């Protein structure tokens, strides 16, 4: 089985794939460790990929390695199933790369716009021949609400609410409408721009904020909440094949 462990900004998620099919998911490093241990005790292989948007302690890394038969760590410097046309690949978030790989798995041969609405909103573009062309990063909903409160003297902290209007009649509603509609208009603008340039392009939306967009976006897009996991699973399979091919070459030379 393939085990994906994704350490994000606020939580750690894991997912299990078997022969390319999603099996189960959950949260927490201890839970992922226990699951991997159970598979090993049943005599099954545990192929693991570890991904993080921040630093990973050596203790956590070694802890997870100890319950895997094949282990790799997601990095923009590793061999990938897509090409990175980015000036500073070392600074490119691995979650963004994984989302783009997942998009190529779902829609090979298509120009893609991947929108991940989370703590930040990322807009990533992939060419039809599988090259990451670059992208943009924008504040997510939570950051926008907090910024208005923290960087002003009198504006209150307002919480995200899908039940908002268009024109505010009070300060609370003015902030709510401004942030929610501003985010929506921004995303619509990116979508309209790519369709203007290429009507056959595909837009995929993922991330925690996608539930709000499902109700309000009113654009032809695909929603896939497992997109990053799908991409990480593809990278894991790619690494397994690379290592297997290298081993065959070494064995042949011997």
Short mmCIF file of C-alpha atoms in Angstrom, two decimals:
data_model
loop_
_atom_site.label_atom_id
_atom_site.label_comp_id
_atom_site.label_asym_id
_atom_site.label_seq_id
_atom_site.Cartn_x
_atom_site.Cartn_y
_atom_site.Cartn_z
CA UNK A 1 0.00 0.00 0.00
CA UNK A 2 0.99 3.64 -0.46
CA UNK A 3 0.86 5.94 2.57
CA UNK A 4 0.88 9.71 2.05
CA UNK A 5 1.77 11.82 5.09
CA UNK A 6 1.19 15.54 4.53
CA UNK A 7 2.28 17.95 7.27
CA UNK A 8 0.55 21.27 6.60
CA UNK A 9 0.49 24.69 8.22
CA UNK A 10 -2.07 23.74 10.85
CA UNK A 11 -2.50 19.95 10.82
CA UNK A 12 -1.04 16.65 9.62
CA UNK A 13 -3.10 14.53 7.24
CA UNK A 14 -2.52 11.06 5.91
CA UNK A 15 -4.09 8.97 3.17
CA UNK A 16 -3.79 5.38 1.98
CA UNK A 17 -3.86 4.34 -1.68
CA UNK A 18 -3.92 0.78 -3.00
CA UNK A 19 -3.33 0.15 -6.72
CA UNK A 20 -4.10 3.80 -7.41
CA UNK A 21 -7.40 3.77 -5.50
CA UNK A 22 -8.01 5.90 -2.42
CA UNK A 23 -8.70 3.69 0.62
CA UNK A 24 -8.82 5.78 3.79
CA UNK A 25 -7.62 9.05 5.27
CA UNK A 26 -7.10 10.55 8.71
CA UNK A 27 -5.12 13.06 10.74
CA UNK A 28 -2.05 12.96 12.98
CA UNK A 29 1.51 11.59 12.84
CA UNK A 30 0.89 9.03 15.65
CA UNK A 31 -2.17 7.73 13.80
CA UNK A 32 -0.21 7.42 10.53
CA UNK A 33 2.57 5.60 12.38
CA UNK A 34 0.14 3.14 13.97
CA UNK A 35 -1.55 2.47 10.64
CA UNK A 36 1.78 1.81 8.90
CA UNK A 37 2.84 -0.49 11.76
CA UNK A 38 -0.37 -2.49 11.41
CA UNK A 39 0.22 -3.01 7.69
CA UNK A 40 3.82 -4.12 8.32
CA UNK A 41 2.74 -6.59 11.00
CA UNK A 42 0.36 -8.13 8.44
CA UNK A 43 3.32 -8.65 6.13
CA UNK A 44 2.37 -5.92 3.66
CA UNK A 45 4.66 -3.36 2.07
CA UNK A 46 4.37 0.25 3.22
CA UNK A 47 5.49 2.69 0.55
CA UNK A 48 5.56 6.13 2.13
CA UNK A 49 5.96 9.70 0.93
CA UNK A 50 6.39 12.48 3.48
CA UNK A 51 5.46 16.01 2.49
CA UNK A 52 5.59 19.22 4.51
CA UNK A 53 5.07 22.92 3.92
CA UNK A 54 7.53 23.64 6.74
CA UNK A 55 10.41 22.07 8.60
CA UNK A 56 10.22 18.41 9.64
CA UNK A 57 12.07 17.28 12.73
CA UNK A 58 14.57 14.48 12.29
CA UNK A 59 12.75 12.60 15.04
CA UNK A 60 9.48 12.59 13.08
CA UNK A 61 11.27 11.67 9.86
CA UNK A 62 13.09 8.71 11.41
CA UNK A 63 9.96 7.65 13.28
CA UNK A 64 8.04 7.30 10.01
CA UNK A 65 10.96 5.77 8.13
CA UNK A 66 11.07 2.98 10.71
CA UNK A 67 7.63 1.72 9.63
CA UNK A 68 8.12 1.94 5.86
CA UNK A 69 9.58 -0.48 3.34
CA UNK A 70 10.10 2.32 0.82
CA UNK A 71 10.42 5.96 1.89
CA UNK A 72 10.85 9.26 0.07
CA UNK A 73 10.39 12.89 1.01
CA UNK A 74 8.67 15.33 -1.34
CA UNK A 75 11.02 18.00 -2.63
CA UNK A 76 11.17 20.33 -5.64
CA UNK A 77 14.71 19.03 -6.20
CA UNK A 78 13.69 15.39 -6.68
CA UNK A 79 12.85 13.78 -10.03
CA UNK A 80 9.22 14.57 -10.75
CA UNK A 81 6.61 13.48 -13.30
CA UNK A 82 6.23 17.14 -14.38
CA UNK A 83 8.82 19.76 -15.34
CA UNK A 84 9.31 22.85 -13.21
CA UNK A 85 9.59 26.03 -15.28
CA UNK A 86 10.23 28.17 -12.21
CA UNK A 87 13.10 30.56 -11.57
CA UNK A 88 13.51 29.51 -7.91
CA UNK A 89 12.39 25.87 -7.63
CA UNK A 90 13.88 25.50 -4.12
CA UNK A 91 11.34 28.04 -2.84
CA UNK A 92 8.37 26.36 -4.51
CA UNK A 93 5.93 24.81 -2.05
CA UNK A 94 5.69 21.04 -2.33
CA UNK A 95 1.91 21.23 -1.89
CA UNK A 96 1.71 23.39 -5.02
CA UNK A 97 3.81 20.90 -6.97
CA UNK A 98 1.69 17.99 -5.75
CA UNK A 99 -1.52 19.77 -6.74
CA UNK A 100 -0.17 20.32 -10.25
CA UNK A 101 0.89 16.67 -10.54
CA UNK A 102 -2.59 15.65 -9.42
CA UNK A 103 -4.09 17.90 -12.09
CA UNK A 104 -1.97 16.26 -14.78
CA UNK A 105 -3.09 12.83 -13.55
CA UNK A 106 -6.73 13.85 -13.93
CA UNK A 107 -6.40 15.81 -17.17
CA UNK A 108 -3.29 14.77 -19.12
CA UNK A 109 -2.55 16.85 -22.19
CA UNK A 110 -4.63 19.83 -21.00
CA UNK A 111 -3.59 23.32 -20.04
CA UNK A 112 -4.45 23.67 -16.36
CA UNK A 113 -5.18 26.30 -13.77
CA UNK A 114 -4.97 24.81 -10.26
CA UNK A 115 -6.57 26.93 -7.52
CA UNK A 116 -5.90 25.85 -3.93
CA UNK A 117 -7.99 27.84 -1.46
CA UNK A 118 -6.49 27.39 2.00
CA UNK A 119 -4.51 29.55 4.42
CA UNK A 120 -3.28 31.21 1.24
CA UNK A 121 -4.90 31.02 -2.18
CA UNK A 122 -2.51 29.75 -4.83
CA UNK A 123 -3.00 29.96 -8.59
CA UNK A 124 -0.76 27.57 -10.51
CA UNK A 125 -0.53 27.12 -14.26
CA UNK A 126 0.51 23.93 -16.06
CA UNK A 127 1.08 23.71 -19.82
CA UNK A 128 -0.51 21.01 -21.95
CA UNK A 129 2.86 19.25 -22.26
CA UNK A 130 3.27 18.98 -18.49
CA UNK A 131 5.38 21.96 -17.46
CA UNK A 132 4.67 24.00 -14.35
CA UNK A 133 4.74 27.52 -15.79
CA UNK A 134 4.51 29.39 -12.48
CA UNK A 135 1.73 30.91 -10.45
CA UNK A 136 0.62 33.45 -7.90
CA UNK A 137 -0.05 33.53 -4.16
CA UNK A 138 -2.79 35.57 -2.50
CA UNK A 139 -4.07 35.84 1.10
CA UNK A 140 -6.77 33.34 2.04
CA UNK A 141 -10.09 34.28 3.62
CA UNK A 142 -8.88 33.98 7.21
CA UNK A 143 -5.81 36.12 6.60
CA UNK A 144 -7.91 38.85 4.97
CA UNK A 145 -10.31 39.06 7.90
CA UNK A 146 -7.49 39.10 10.46
CA UNK A 147 -5.50 41.71 8.54
CA UNK A 148 -8.38 44.20 8.62
CA UNK A 149 -8.66 43.75 12.37
CA UNK A 150 -4.95 43.67 13.25
CA UNK A 151 -3.74 46.47 11.01
CA UNK A 152 -6.48 48.99 11.80
CA UNK A 153 -7.54 50.71 15.00
CA UNK A 154 -11.29 50.24 14.96
CA UNK A 155 -12.29 47.48 12.52
CA UNK A 156 -13.62 44.35 14.28
CA UNK A 157 -12.61 40.76 13.55
CA UNK A 158 -15.30 39.25 11.38
CA UNK A 159 -15.67 35.54 10.70
CA UNK A 160 -16.18 33.91 7.32
CA UNK A 161 -19.86 33.41 6.47
CA UNK A 162 -21.19 32.16 3.14
CA UNK A 163 -24.46 33.96 3.88
CA UNK A 164 -23.34 37.45 2.93
CA UNK A 165 -24.69 40.20 0.74
CA UNK A 166 -23.38 42.64 -1.84
CA UNK A 167 -23.52 46.09 -0.18
CA UNK A 168 -22.97 46.39 3.58
CA UNK A 169 -25.28 48.53 5.68
CA UNK A 170 -23.05 48.32 8.75
CA UNK A 171 -19.34 47.84 9.46
CA UNK A 172 -19.64 44.11 10.16
CA UNK A 173 -21.44 43.45 6.88
CA UNK A 174 -19.16 45.82 4.96
CA UNK A 175 -16.13 43.75 6.03
CA UNK A 176 -17.89 40.44 5.47
CA UNK A 177 -19.11 41.42 2.00
CA UNK A 178 -15.81 43.03 1.08
CA UNK A 179 -13.67 40.00 1.94
CA UNK A 180 -16.04 37.33 0.64
CA UNK A 181 -16.91 39.11 -2.60
CA UNK A 182 -13.37 40.36 -3.12
CA UNK A 183 -12.03 36.80 -2.92
CA UNK A 184 -14.76 35.53 -5.21
CA UNK A 185 -14.18 38.27 -7.80
CA UNK A 186 -10.43 37.61 -7.72
CA UNK A 187 -10.88 33.91 -8.40
CA UNK A 188 -13.42 34.54 -11.14
CA UNK A 189 -10.97 36.93 -12.77
CA UNK A 190 -8.23 34.28 -12.98
CA UNK A 191 -10.69 31.74 -14.37
CA UNK A 192 -12.10 34.12 -16.98
CA UNK A 193 -8.58 35.09 -18.05
CA UNK A 194 -7.41 31.54 -18.73
CA UNK A 195 -10.60 30.69 -20.60
CA UNK A 196 -10.20 33.85 -22.66
CA UNK A 197 -6.71 32.70 -23.70
CA UNK A 198 -7.61 29.01 -24.08
CA UNK A 199 -11.27 27.90 -24.05
CA UNK A 200 -10.14 24.26 -23.80
CA UNK A 201 -8.18 24.80 -20.58
CA UNK A 202 -9.26 23.04 -17.39
CA UNK A 203 -9.66 24.73 -14.00
CA UNK A 204 -9.40 22.58 -10.88
CA UNK A 205 -10.19 23.90 -7.41
CA UNK A 206 -9.14 22.28 -4.15
CA UNK A 207 -8.51 23.27 -0.53
CA UNK A 208 -10.60 24.06 2.53
CA UNK A 209 -12.15 27.18 1.02
CA UNK A 210 -13.53 25.31 -1.96
CA UNK A 211 -16.84 24.56 -0.22
CA UNK A 212 -17.71 28.26 -0.31
CA UNK A 213 -16.71 28.48 -3.96
CA UNK A 214 -18.90 25.52 -4.90
CA UNK A 215 -21.93 27.55 -3.85
CA UNK A 216 -20.98 30.91 -5.31
CA UNK A 217 -18.46 30.62 -8.15
CA UNK A 218 -20.84 30.10 -11.09
CA UNK A 219 -18.05 29.00 -13.45
CA UNK A 220 -17.27 25.77 -15.32
CA UNK A 221 -14.62 24.19 -13.08
CA UNK A 222 -13.77 20.85 -11.46
CA UNK A 223 -13.63 20.46 -7.68
CA UNK A 224 -11.30 17.82 -6.24
CA UNK A 225 -10.62 17.81 -2.51
CA UNK A 226 -8.06 14.97 -2.76
CA UNK A 227 -5.98 16.67 -5.47
CA UNK A 228 -2.78 17.08 -3.41
CA UNK A 229 -2.96 13.49 -2.14
CA UNK A 230 -3.53 12.28 -5.68
CA UNK A 231 -0.42 14.15 -6.81
CA UNK A 232 1.70 12.87 -3.92
CA UNK A 233 0.63 9.32 -4.68
CA UNK A 234 1.69 9.81 -8.30
CA UNK A 235 5.09 11.18 -7.20
CA UNK A 236 5.53 8.19 -4.88
CA UNK A 237 4.79 5.76 -7.73
CA UNK A 238 7.21 7.69 -9.96
CA UNK A 239 9.97 7.45 -7.35
CA UNK A 240 9.38 3.72 -6.88
CA UNK A 241 9.75 3.15 -10.62
CA UNK A 242 12.90 5.26 -10.79
CA UNK A 243 14.53 3.36 -7.92
CA UNK A 244 13.44 0.05 -9.44
CA UNK A 245 14.89 0.98 -12.82
CA UNK A 246 18.16 2.06 -11.22
CA UNK A 247 18.37 -1.21 -9.29
CA UNK A 248 17.86 -3.18 -12.50
CA UNK A 249 20.70 -1.27 -14.18
CA UNK A 250 23.00 -1.93 -11.22
CA UNK A 251 22.09 -5.63 -11.14
CA UNK A 252 22.67 -5.90 -14.88
CA UNK A 253 26.13 -4.32 -14.60
CA UNK A 254 27.03 -6.70 -11.80
#
